[in-house]
Every structure is written in C-alpha cells, then in structure tokens.
Amino acid sequence: MTTAIYWFRNDLRLEDNPALMLACKSADYLLPIYVHDKRLGEETPWGFPRTSEHRKVFLQESLEDLRAQLRNLGSDLVELSGDFREVFSNLRTQLGVSQIYCEQIEAPEELQQVSALRDIGFEVQSIWQSSMLDPKSLPFQLEQMPDVFTQFRQQIEKQKLRFSNPIDTVSVIPPLPTDGIVSSFQTEVDIPLGNSSFMGGATKAQAHIFQYFERRLVDTYKLSRNQLLGMDYSSKFSPWLALGCSSAKSIAQQLADYENRYGANDGTYWLWFELLWRDYFRFLHFKYGTRLYQSKGLGAKESNQFDDVKFNQWISGNTGASLVDAGIRELGKTGFLSNRMRQIVASYWIYDMRGDWRAGAAWFESRLIDYDVYSNQGNWLYIAGKGTDPRGGRPFNMDKQAKDHDPDGVYQRTWLSQIK
Ligand SMILES: Cc1cc2nc3c(=O)[nH]c(=O)nc-3n(C[C@H](O)[C@H](O)[C@H](O)COP(=O)(O)OP(=O)(O)OC[C@H]3O[C@@H](n4cnc5c(N)ncnc54)[C@H](O)[C@@H]3O)c2cc1C
C-alpha cells in the first residue's frame, strides 16, 4: 500500500490538474497539504512584508474553497506553517511518507524548494501544468525559444496552435492515511476578513469566467483593455490564474467554445494574445532561469541604486505625480491595478525616480492579489529594458498617459481622495 503527499502550490483546483490526477491514480492513501512557507511571512530586503493582507485574504479564501471541494470527495486539506523542510520532515517522521506529488514551478526559489526536498531524501514528482500551451506542443525547444515575443507568437500561429486540451476534473481521491489526521497536523491559520471585489477559490473563478463570457464582454476587450476603472474593461482572470484556482487551458477552451458559438473577433483574438504573453514569460524561465533575477537581468547594465526616501514616496503614493500616486493608492487599497497603470507606475519608478526595478517588483509581489512570479518578473524586466524588449525599455510620458487614459481626471480623483 502506498501513501503519498499531494503538495498544492499555485494549483488550488481539482479541474485540469495533471499532477493531482497522477497522485490520485498512483497512491492508495493521499494526504493533500498546503504549506504556508515561513519565508513568505518575512520582510523583503527593502524593509516591508513580503505578503500583504489582500494577498493573504485571497489565498485563504481559495484554500477554504479547495478544502470544501476535497471534503466533497471524502478527503480534506491540511494547512501547515513553518519552514517547509521541517514541515515535510515532520510528516515523514510521523507518517513514514516520502513520496510527494506537486506542480512544477520553474522559478528559482520554487525550484530550490523541490531540490532541497530531494536532498533530504524525498521522492518528488513535479509536473508542469500552468501554461495554456503544453511546452511539448511547441515548434521549438524552450531553451531555443525566440527571445522576441512577436517572433515567438508568429511561430506558434504558423503551427495553428491555440491551446493544449485540459484534462478531466479529479472526481475520485484516495482516502486520507489515517482517521483524525487533519486535526492532528493542522496548524492554526489566522483568517483575515475579506473586503475586496475579488473572492478567492475555484468556485468563484468559474462563476466569474462564466459571467464574463455570458455577458459577452470579450467582444469589446480589445477596445476597453486599456481603461482604468471598473471590473469589466478587462477580464480580471489574473487573480484566479495566479493561484491556479482556474487553469489557463480551461480558460482558453472556454474562449474557443465562445468563438464556436458567436464567431471569432478582435476581442477574442486579443484575449488569447494576452494569455500567450503569460505563457511567454513562463517559458522564458526555462531558457534564462536565474539570469532573470539578476540586477542587470539579461542586459549589460546594473539596476539603478536604491534610494530609501524616494522609494517611500513611491510606495505611499506621495511622489507628486498625480496619476502615479493614484495608481499606487489603488494598488494599496485593492490589491489590484490595471495593466496600463502597472506600466505607468513601474515606468515612473524606474525612469523618473531612477529607482531599482527589483524593489518595485518586490512591492508588486507584496501587494498584488494576482502576483505571479513569471509575469511580474518578466514585465518589470521588460519595462526596465533588462529583458527581451527589442526596444530596450519602456519609459512612459506621464502627461501623455494622463491625457490618453484619464482625460477628465476621474481615475485620479477616485484614488487620490482615498487615504492609502
Ligand atoms: C510591471 C507589471 C507587473 C505585472 N505583474 C503581474 C503579476 O504579478 N501577475 C499577473 O498575472 N500579471 C502581471 N502583469 C500583467 C498584467 O498587468 C496583468 O496580467 C493584467 O493586468 C491582469 O488583469 P486581467 O486579468 O484583467 O488581464 P486581461 O487584460 O484581461 O488579460 C487576460 C489575461 O492575460 C494575461 N496577461 C495580460 N497581460 C499580460 C502581461 N502583460 N503579461 C503577462 N500576462 C498577461 C493575464 O493572465 C490576464 O489575466 C504585470 C504587468 C506589469 C506591467
């Protein structure tokens, strides 16, 4: 009889989850766990907590939803906190289990976690499953993928690749190793109260995606995606995608179903195009790995010097540039920011304030409920001109941005009247 652990990471769902499916088919007893890694509760080198309350709330809601789904299948979810090595070592001591299944995350810290577990004797099976396109379906090896997004996209379109098919939802889960195991291991987790427009969990994700297509918002997506205020100007799929409450393949499948029903249009194409950016930043990690985390990124020049005073002005929304300050305050208040405003505040920090892009990226990591290591790192590098942008960086003109995207100042008034 085999007993295994299923370690949920950024894949908090039963739908289209190949790693979980494999664990369910391979083990006689399965312990589903989530580890609140101690490191995520620590401070960044720039002196602020690595994870904000908004992120904690969204995560906790997502875990509650996952727990309910697992219970429906006769299983459960054990949440554990602490140093992840100790957490797993304790489980091994008490249960004698050394087989772990999980999703593969191709970012340095997450890769180190898996190799550290292997070093202390665990057998870890990690499966890549967070992209819309399966890497095996691509017309190139990831290590040789085109650096420039347009060339990457063109090669994919030439092969008529749209997405890889999602697999069936897990409907049968092996029993827990022993009765009473959940209460004996569970560590108390303080659940903060949510007050956001976004509620975590696969159930909410499905409802949100369903209404987005039902209301046919995608038809106008290309025209509205650069707006700044409201829920409908863009899909808002990102928070659920980031924690894996929904899978990119299943969203792409729903987009294809929509096109079959109503016909393809500029909006449907552009939503796919943006989801492809998400894949692109993921795949770049296979090619460049830790180089994407250096101060100079893929470029030759180190990042700007860090300046504490300027950074505090930026993160508190007190730079004096009203569009930027409004954006930073929206981020602080909600844990979300439109793509356009992310570009604007990032550009201002890097080019106008001459700030260290890594501190900006860390601030986003701390605040964004849709924080995604690949997309955050990739976009910050791109704007800083240290990634794969053929134009070598994206300095934005603030007056032009305000004129184009907030001509009546409604966005600025909305958020500048808020206390951070
Ligand atoms: C500096 C900076 C940091 C960012 N950090 C993150 C992050 O941590 N997590 C994150 O998910 N996105 C990040 N983005 C990308 C983008 O801003 C968000 O994905 C998008 O705003 C989320 O809103 P939406 O779901 O309504 O997007 P939509 O416009 O509806 O797009 C649909 C989906 O496509 C993907 N997507 C769209 N734009 C991008 C992009 N530029 N790069 C990668 N994927 C994209 C997302 O998965 C998104 O949910 C960042 C962008 C910038 C400029």
Coordinates of C-alpha atoms and ligand atoms in Angstrom, one line a residue:
M1 CA 0.0 0.0 0.0
T2 CA 1.5 3.4 -1.0
T3 CA 1.0 6.6 0.8
A4 CA 1.8 9.9 -0.8
I5 CA 1.5 13.7 -0.1
Y6 CA -0.1 16.0 -2.6
W7 CA 1.5 19.4 -2.1
F8 CA -0.8 22.1 -3.5
R9 CA 1.3 25.1 -4.7
N10 CA -0.2 27.6 -7.2
D11 CA -2.7 25.0 -8.5
L12 CA -5.6 25.3 -6.0
R13 CA -8.1 23.4 -8.0
L14 CA -9.4 19.9 -8.9
E15 CA -10.1 20.9 -12.5
D16 CA -7.4 20.3 -15.2
N17 CA -4.7 19.3 -12.6
P18 CA -2.5 16.6 -14.1
A19 CA -0.1 16.4 -11.1
L20 CA -3.1 15.8 -8.7
M21 CA -4.6 13.3 -11.2
L22 CA -1.3 11.4 -11.3
A23 CA -1.1 11.4 -7.5
C24 CA -4.7 10.1 -7.2
K25 CA -4.0 7.3 -9.7
S26 CA -0.7 6.3 -8.1
A27 CA -1.3 6.3 -4.4
D28 CA -3.5 4.2 -2.2
Y29 CA -3.6 6.9 0.5
L30 CA -3.2 10.6 -0.2
L31 CA -2.6 13.5 2.1
P32 CA -3.4 16.8 0.4
I33 CA -1.5 19.7 2.0
Y34 CA -0.8 23.4 1.6
V35 CA 2.3 24.8 3.3
H36 CA 2.4 28.5 4.4
D37 CA 6.1 28.9 4.0
K38 CA 7.7 30.9 6.7
R39 CA 9.7 32.9 4.1
L40 CA 6.6 34.4 2.7
G41 CA 5.8 35.9 6.1
E42 CA 9.2 37.6 6.3
E43 CA 10.4 41.1 5.3
T44 CA 11.9 41.8 1.9
P45 CA 15.5 43.3 1.7
W46 CA 13.7 46.6 1.2
G47 CA 12.0 46.6 4.5
F48 CA 8.4 45.7 4.0
P49 CA 6.4 42.4 4.5
R50 CA 6.6 40.1 1.6
T51 CA 2.9 39.3 1.6
S52 CA 0.2 41.9 2.1
E53 CA -3.2 41.4 3.8
H54 CA -5.0 41.4 0.5
R55 CA -2.9 38.5 -0.8
K56 CA -3.4 36.6 2.4
V57 CA -7.2 37.0 2.3
F58 CA -7.4 35.9 -1.3
L59 CA -5.2 32.9 -0.6
Q60 CA -7.2 31.9 2.4
E61 CA -10.5 32.1 0.6
S62 CA -9.0 30.0 -2.2
L63 CA -7.9 27.4 0.4
E64 CA -11.3 27.3 2.0
D65 CA -12.9 26.6 -1.3
L66 CA -10.4 23.9 -2.1
R67 CA -10.9 22.3 1.3
A68 CA -14.7 22.2 0.7
Q69 CA -14.2 20.5 -2.7
L70 CA -11.8 17.9 -1.3
R71 CA -14.2 17.2 1.5
N72 CA -17.0 16.6 -1.0
L73 CA -14.8 13.8 -2.3
G74 CA -14.2 12.3 1.2
S75 CA -10.7 13.9 1.5
D76 CA -9.5 17.1 3.2
L77 CA -6.8 19.7 3.1
V78 CA -4.2 20.1 5.8
E79 CA -2.7 23.6 6.1
L80 CA 0.8 23.6 7.7
S81 CA 3.0 26.6 8.5
G82 CA 6.7 27.0 9.1
D83 CA 10.0 26.1 7.4
F84 CA 8.9 23.9 4.5
R85 CA 11.8 21.4 5.1
E86 CA 10.8 21.0 8.7
V87 CA 7.1 20.7 7.8
F88 CA 7.9 17.8 5.3
S89 CA 10.4 16.2 7.7
N90 CA 7.8 16.1 10.5
L91 CA 5.3 14.5 8.1
R92 CA 7.8 11.8 7.2
T93 CA 8.6 11.1 10.8
Q94 CA 5.0 10.8 11.8
L95 CA 3.6 9.1 8.7
G96 CA 6.6 7.4 7.2
V97 CA 5.8 9.0 3.8
S98 CA 8.5 10.2 1.4
Q99 CA 6.6 10.4 -1.9
I100 CA 5.4 13.9 -2.9
Y101 CA 3.5 15.0 -6.0
C102 CA 3.2 18.7 -6.9
E103 CA 3.1 21.1 -9.8
Q104 CA 6.4 22.3 -11.3
I105 CA 7.2 25.9 -10.8
E106 CA 10.2 27.0 -12.9
A107 CA 11.3 30.0 -10.8
P108 CA 14.5 29.9 -8.7
E109 CA 13.0 29.9 -5.2
E110 CA 10.4 27.3 -6.0
L111 CA 12.9 25.1 -7.8
Q112 CA 15.2 25.3 -4.8
Q113 CA 12.4 24.1 -2.6
V114 CA 12.0 20.9 -4.7
S115 CA 15.7 20.2 -4.8
A116 CA 16.0 20.8 -1.1
L117 CA 13.3 18.2 -0.5
R118 CA 15.1 15.8 -2.8
D119 CA 18.3 16.4 -1.0
I120 CA 16.8 15.3 2.3
G121 CA 15.5 12.1 0.7
F122 CA 12.0 12.8 -0.6
E123 CA 11.0 11.5 -3.9
V124 CA 9.3 14.5 -5.6
Q125 CA 7.3 14.2 -8.8
S126 CA 6.6 17.7 -10.2
I127 CA 4.6 18.3 -13.3
W128 CA 4.5 21.4 -15.5
Q129 CA 0.9 22.4 -15.9
S130 CA 0.4 26.2 -15.5
S131 CA 0.7 27.3 -19.2
M132 CA -2.0 27.5 -21.9
L133 CA 0.2 25.6 -24.3
D134 CA 2.0 22.4 -23.4
P135 CA 5.7 23.0 -23.9
K136 CA 5.9 19.7 -25.8
S137 CA 3.5 21.0 -28.4
L138 CA 5.7 24.0 -29.3
P139 CA 7.6 24.1 -32.6
F140 CA 10.9 24.7 -30.7
Q141 CA 12.8 23.6 -27.6
L142 CA 12.2 26.0 -24.8
E143 CA 15.9 26.6 -24.4
Q144 CA 15.9 27.8 -28.0
M145 CA 12.7 29.8 -28.0
P146 CA 12.7 33.1 -29.8
D147 CA 13.6 36.0 -27.4
V148 CA 11.2 38.5 -29.1
F149 CA 7.5 38.0 -28.3
T150 CA 6.4 38.7 -31.9
Q151 CA 8.6 36.0 -33.3
F152 CA 7.5 33.6 -30.5
R153 CA 3.9 34.3 -31.4
Q154 CA 4.4 34.1 -35.1
Q155 CA 6.0 30.6 -34.8
I156 CA 3.1 29.4 -32.7
E157 CA 0.5 30.9 -35.1
K158 CA 2.2 29.4 -38.1
Q159 CA 1.6 25.9 -36.5
K160 CA -2.0 27.0 -35.8
L161 CA -1.5 26.3 -32.1
R162 CA -4.1 27.8 -29.8
F163 CA -4.1 25.9 -26.6
S164 CA -3.5 22.4 -25.2
N165 CA -6.5 20.4 -24.1
P166 CA -7.4 20.5 -20.4
I167 CA -7.8 17.1 -18.7
D168 CA -10.8 15.8 -16.8
T169 CA -11.5 17.2 -13.3
V170 CA -10.4 14.9 -10.4
S171 CA -13.5 13.1 -9.2
V172 CA -12.0 10.3 -7.0
I173 CA -9.4 10.9 -4.4
P174 CA -7.6 8.2 -2.4
P175 CA -8.5 8.2 1.3
L176 CA -6.5 10.1 3.9
P177 CA -3.7 8.0 5.5
T178 CA -5.4 7.7 9.0
D179 CA -8.6 9.0 10.7
G180 CA -8.1 12.2 12.6
I181 CA -5.0 13.1 10.7
V182 CA -6.3 16.5 9.7
S183 CA -6.9 17.8 13.3
S184 CA -3.6 16.3 14.5
F185 CA -1.5 18.2 11.9
Q186 CA -3.4 21.3 11.1
T187 CA -1.8 24.5 12.3
E188 CA -4.0 27.4 13.3
V189 CA -4.2 29.9 10.5
D190 CA -5.4 33.4 11.2
I191 CA -8.0 34.2 8.5
P192 CA -8.3 37.9 7.9
L193 CA -11.6 39.2 6.7
G194 CA -12.0 40.0 3.0
N195 CA -13.5 43.2 1.6
S196 CA -12.3 43.1 -2.0
S197 CA -14.2 42.8 -5.3
F198 CA -12.3 39.6 -5.8
M199 CA -13.0 36.5 -3.8
G200 CA -10.6 33.6 -4.0
G201 CA -11.4 30.0 -4.9
A202 CA -12.2 27.8 -7.9
T203 CA -15.9 28.1 -7.4
K204 CA -15.7 31.9 -7.6
A205 CA -13.3 31.6 -10.5
Q206 CA -15.7 29.5 -12.5
A207 CA -18.6 31.9 -11.8
H208 CA -16.5 34.9 -12.8
I209 CA -15.3 33.4 -16.0
F210 CA -18.8 32.2 -16.9
Q211 CA -20.3 35.7 -16.4
Y212 CA -17.5 37.3 -18.4
F213 CA -18.3 35.2 -21.5
E214 CA -22.1 35.2 -20.9
R215 CA -22.2 39.0 -20.8
R216 CA -20.1 38.9 -24.0
L217 CA -17.6 41.4 -22.5
V218 CA -14.8 39.7 -24.5
D219 CA -16.3 41.2 -27.8
T220 CA -15.1 44.7 -26.7
Y221 CA -12.0 43.5 -24.8
K222 CA -9.5 44.9 -27.4
L223 CA -11.1 48.3 -27.2
S224 CA -11.6 48.5 -23.4
R225 CA -8.5 46.8 -22.1
N226 CA -6.5 50.0 -21.5
Q227 CA -9.2 51.6 -19.4
L228 CA -8.5 52.2 -15.7
L229 CA -11.7 52.0 -13.7
G230 CA -14.2 49.2 -13.1
M231 CA -14.5 45.4 -13.3
D232 CA -15.5 45.0 -16.9
Y233 CA -12.8 46.7 -19.0
S234 CA -10.6 43.6 -18.8
S235 CA -11.2 40.0 -18.0
K236 CA -9.9 40.1 -14.3
F237 CA -9.0 36.4 -14.7
S238 CA -5.5 37.1 -13.3
P239 CA -6.1 36.6 -9.5
W240 CA -7.6 33.2 -10.0
L241 CA -5.0 32.2 -12.6
A242 CA -2.2 33.2 -10.3
L243 CA -3.2 30.8 -7.6
G244 CA -4.3 28.2 -10.1
C245 CA -8.0 28.4 -9.0
S246 CA -8.5 28.2 -12.7
S247 CA -6.3 26.7 -15.4
A248 CA -5.1 28.7 -18.4
K249 CA -6.0 25.7 -20.6
S250 CA -9.6 25.6 -19.4
I251 CA -10.0 29.4 -19.9
A252 CA -8.6 29.0 -23.5
Q253 CA -11.0 26.1 -24.0
Q254 CA -13.9 28.3 -22.9
L255 CA -12.7 31.1 -25.2
A256 CA -12.6 28.6 -28.1
D257 CA -16.2 27.4 -27.2
Y258 CA -17.2 31.1 -27.3
E259 CA -15.8 31.6 -30.7
N260 CA -17.6 28.5 -32.0
R261 CA -20.8 29.9 -30.6
Y262 CA -20.6 33.5 -31.6
G263 CA -17.7 33.7 -34.0
A264 CA -14.1 34.9 -33.5
N265 CA -13.5 38.7 -33.4
D266 CA -10.8 41.2 -32.5
G267 CA -11.7 40.9 -28.8
T268 CA -11.5 37.1 -28.7
Y269 CA -8.2 37.1 -30.6
W270 CA -6.7 39.7 -28.3
L271 CA -7.6 37.9 -25.1
W272 CA -5.8 34.8 -26.5
F273 CA -2.9 37.1 -27.4
E274 CA -2.6 38.3 -23.8
L275 CA -2.8 34.8 -22.5
L276 CA 0.0 34.0 -24.8
W277 CA 2.1 36.7 -23.1
R278 CA 1.5 34.9 -19.9
D279 CA 2.9 31.7 -21.5
Y280 CA 5.8 33.6 -23.0
F281 CA 7.0 34.9 -19.6
R282 CA 6.7 31.4 -18.2
F283 CA 8.7 29.8 -21.0
L284 CA 11.5 32.4 -20.8
H285 CA 12.2 31.0 -17.4
F286 CA 13.2 27.6 -18.9
K287 CA 15.6 29.5 -21.2
Y288 CA 17.1 32.0 -18.8
G289 CA 16.4 30.8 -15.3
T290 CA 18.2 32.8 -12.6
R291 CA 19.6 35.4 -15.1
L292 CA 16.1 36.9 -15.0
Y293 CA 16.6 37.6 -11.3
Q294 CA 20.0 39.5 -11.5
S295 CA 20.1 43.2 -11.1
K296 CA 21.1 43.6 -14.8
G297 CA 18.6 41.0 -16.0
L298 CA 19.6 39.9 -19.5
G299 CA 21.2 43.3 -20.2
A300 CA 24.7 44.6 -19.5
K301 CA 23.9 47.5 -17.1
E302 CA 23.2 47.0 -13.4
S303 CA 19.9 48.4 -12.0
N304 CA 19.7 51.9 -10.6
Q305 CA 20.8 52.5 -7.0
F306 CA 18.1 52.0 -4.3
D307 CA 17.0 55.2 -2.6
D308 CA 15.0 54.8 0.6
V309 CA 13.4 58.2 0.6
K310 CA 12.3 58.1 -3.0
F311 CA 11.0 54.5 -2.5
N312 CA 8.9 55.6 0.5
Q313 CA 7.4 58.4 -1.6
W314 CA 6.6 56.0 -4.4
I315 CA 5.0 53.2 -2.2
S316 CA 3.0 55.7 -0.2
G317 CA 1.6 57.4 -3.3
N318 CA 3.3 60.7 -2.5
T319 CA 5.5 61.4 -5.5
G320 CA 3.6 64.5 -6.6
A321 CA 2.8 62.9 -10.0
S322 CA -0.9 62.5 -9.5
L323 CA -1.5 59.7 -12.0
V324 CA 1.2 57.6 -10.4
D325 CA 0.1 58.4 -6.8
A326 CA -3.5 57.4 -7.8
G327 CA -2.2 54.1 -9.1
I328 CA -0.2 53.3 -6.1
R329 CA -3.1 54.1 -3.8
E330 CA -5.4 51.9 -5.9
L331 CA -2.9 49.1 -5.5
G332 CA -2.7 49.6 -1.8
K333 CA -6.4 49.8 -1.3
T334 CA -7.5 46.9 -3.5
G335 CA -4.5 44.6 -4.3
F336 CA -5.2 45.1 -8.0
L337 CA -4.2 47.5 -10.8
S338 CA -4.9 47.6 -14.5
N339 CA -2.2 46.6 -16.9
R340 CA -1.9 50.2 -18.1
M341 CA -1.4 51.6 -14.6
R342 CA 1.1 48.9 -13.7
Q343 CA 3.1 50.1 -16.7
I344 CA 2.8 53.7 -15.7
V345 CA 3.8 53.3 -12.1
A346 CA 6.7 50.9 -13.0
S347 CA 8.0 53.3 -15.6
Y348 CA 7.8 56.2 -13.3
W349 CA 9.8 54.4 -10.6
I350 CA 12.5 53.2 -13.0
Y351 CA 12.9 56.2 -15.3
D352 CA 11.6 59.3 -13.5
M353 CA 12.6 58.4 -9.9
R354 CA 15.7 56.4 -11.1
G355 CA 14.7 53.5 -8.7
D356 CA 15.9 50.0 -8.5
W357 CA 13.4 47.9 -10.6
R358 CA 13.8 44.9 -8.2
A359 CA 12.4 47.0 -5.3
G360 CA 9.4 47.9 -7.5
A361 CA 8.9 44.3 -8.4
A362 CA 9.1 43.3 -4.8
W363 CA 6.5 45.9 -3.9
F364 CA 4.2 44.4 -6.5
E365 CA 4.8 40.9 -5.2
S366 CA 3.8 42.1 -1.8
R367 CA 0.6 43.9 -2.9
L368 CA -0.9 42.2 -6.0
I369 CA -3.5 39.6 -5.3
D370 CA -2.7 38.2 -8.8
Y371 CA 1.1 38.1 -8.0
D372 CA 2.6 35.6 -10.4
V373 CA 6.3 35.2 -10.3
Y374 CA 6.8 34.8 -14.1
S375 CA 4.5 37.7 -15.2
N376 CA 5.7 40.0 -12.6
Q377 CA 9.4 39.4 -13.1
G378 CA 9.0 39.4 -16.9
N379 CA 7.0 42.6 -17.1
W380 CA 9.3 44.5 -14.7
L381 CA 12.4 43.4 -16.7
Y382 CA 10.6 44.4 -19.9
I383 CA 9.9 47.9 -18.8
A384 CA 13.3 48.3 -17.3
G385 CA 14.9 47.3 -20.6
K386 CA 16.6 44.4 -19.0
G387 CA 14.5 41.6 -20.5
T388 CA 13.6 40.8 -24.1
D389 CA 12.1 44.1 -25.3
P390 CA 13.6 44.8 -28.7
R391 CA 13.0 48.5 -28.0
G392 CA 15.2 48.2 -24.9
G393 CA 12.8 49.6 -22.3
R394 CA 9.5 51.5 -21.9
P395 CA 9.8 55.0 -20.4
F396 CA 6.3 56.5 -20.5
N397 CA 5.5 60.1 -20.8
M398 CA 3.2 60.8 -17.8
D399 CA 1.3 63.8 -19.3
K400 CA 0.6 61.8 -22.4
Q401 CA -0.6 58.8 -20.4
A402 CA -2.9 61.0 -18.4
K403 CA -4.3 62.7 -21.5
D404 CA -4.8 59.4 -23.3
H405 CA -6.2 57.3 -20.4
D406 CA -7.6 59.7 -17.9
P407 CA -8.5 62.8 -19.8
D408 CA -11.1 64.0 -17.3
G409 CA -9.1 63.1 -14.3
V410 CA -11.8 60.8 -13.0
Y411 CA -9.4 58.0 -12.2
Q412 CA -7.0 60.3 -10.4
R413 CA -9.8 61.9 -8.3
T414 CA -11.2 58.5 -7.4
W415 CA -8.0 57.3 -5.8
L416 CA -6.4 60.5 -4.7
S417 CA -9.3 61.1 -2.4
Q418 CA -8.6 57.8 -0.7
I419 CA -6.3 57.6 2.2
K420 CA -3.7 54.9 1.5
Ligands
LIG1 C1 5.0 45.9 -14.1 C2 4.0 44.8 -14.3 C3 3.8 43.8 -13.4 C4 2.9 42.8 -13.6 N1 2.7 41.8 -12.7 C5 1.8 40.8 -12.9 C6 1.6 39.7 -11.9 O1 2.3 39.7 -10.9 N2 0.7 38.8 -12.2 C7 0.0 38.8 -13.4 O2 -0.9 37.9 -13.6 N3 0.1 39.8 -14.3 C8 1.0 40.7 -14.1 N4 1.2 41.7 -15.0 C9 0.5 41.6 -16.3 C10 -0.9 42.3 -16.4 O3 -0.8 43.6 -16.0 C11 -2.0 41.5 -15.7 O4 -1.9 40.2 -16.0 C12 -3.4 42.1 -16.0 O5 -3.4 43.4 -15.8 C13 -4.4 41.3 -15.2 O6 -5.7 41.8 -15.4 P1 -6.7 41.0 -16.3 O7 -6.8 39.6 -15.8 O8 -8.0 41.8 -16.3 O9 -6.0 41.0 -17.7 P2 -6.6 40.9 -19.2 O10 -6.2 42.1 -19.9 O11 -8.0 40.5 -19.2 O12 -5.7 39.7 -19.8 C14 -6.1 38.3 -19.7 C15 -5.0 37.5 -19.1 O13 -3.9 37.6 -19.9 C16 -2.7 37.6 -19.1 N5 -2.0 38.8 -19.3 C17 -2.5 40.0 -19.7 N6 -1.5 40.9 -19.9 C18 -0.3 40.3 -19.5 C19 1.0 40.7 -19.5 N7 1.5 41.9 -19.8 N8 1.9 39.8 -19.1 C20 1.6 38.5 -18.8 N9 0.3 38.1 -18.8 C21 -0.6 39.0 -19.2 C22 -3.2 37.5 -17.7 O14 -3.1 36.2 -17.3 C23 -4.6 38.0 -17.7 O15 -5.4 37.5 -16.7 C24 2.1 42.8 -14.8 C25 2.3 43.8 -15.7 C26 3.2 44.8 -15.5 C27 3.3 46.0 -16.5

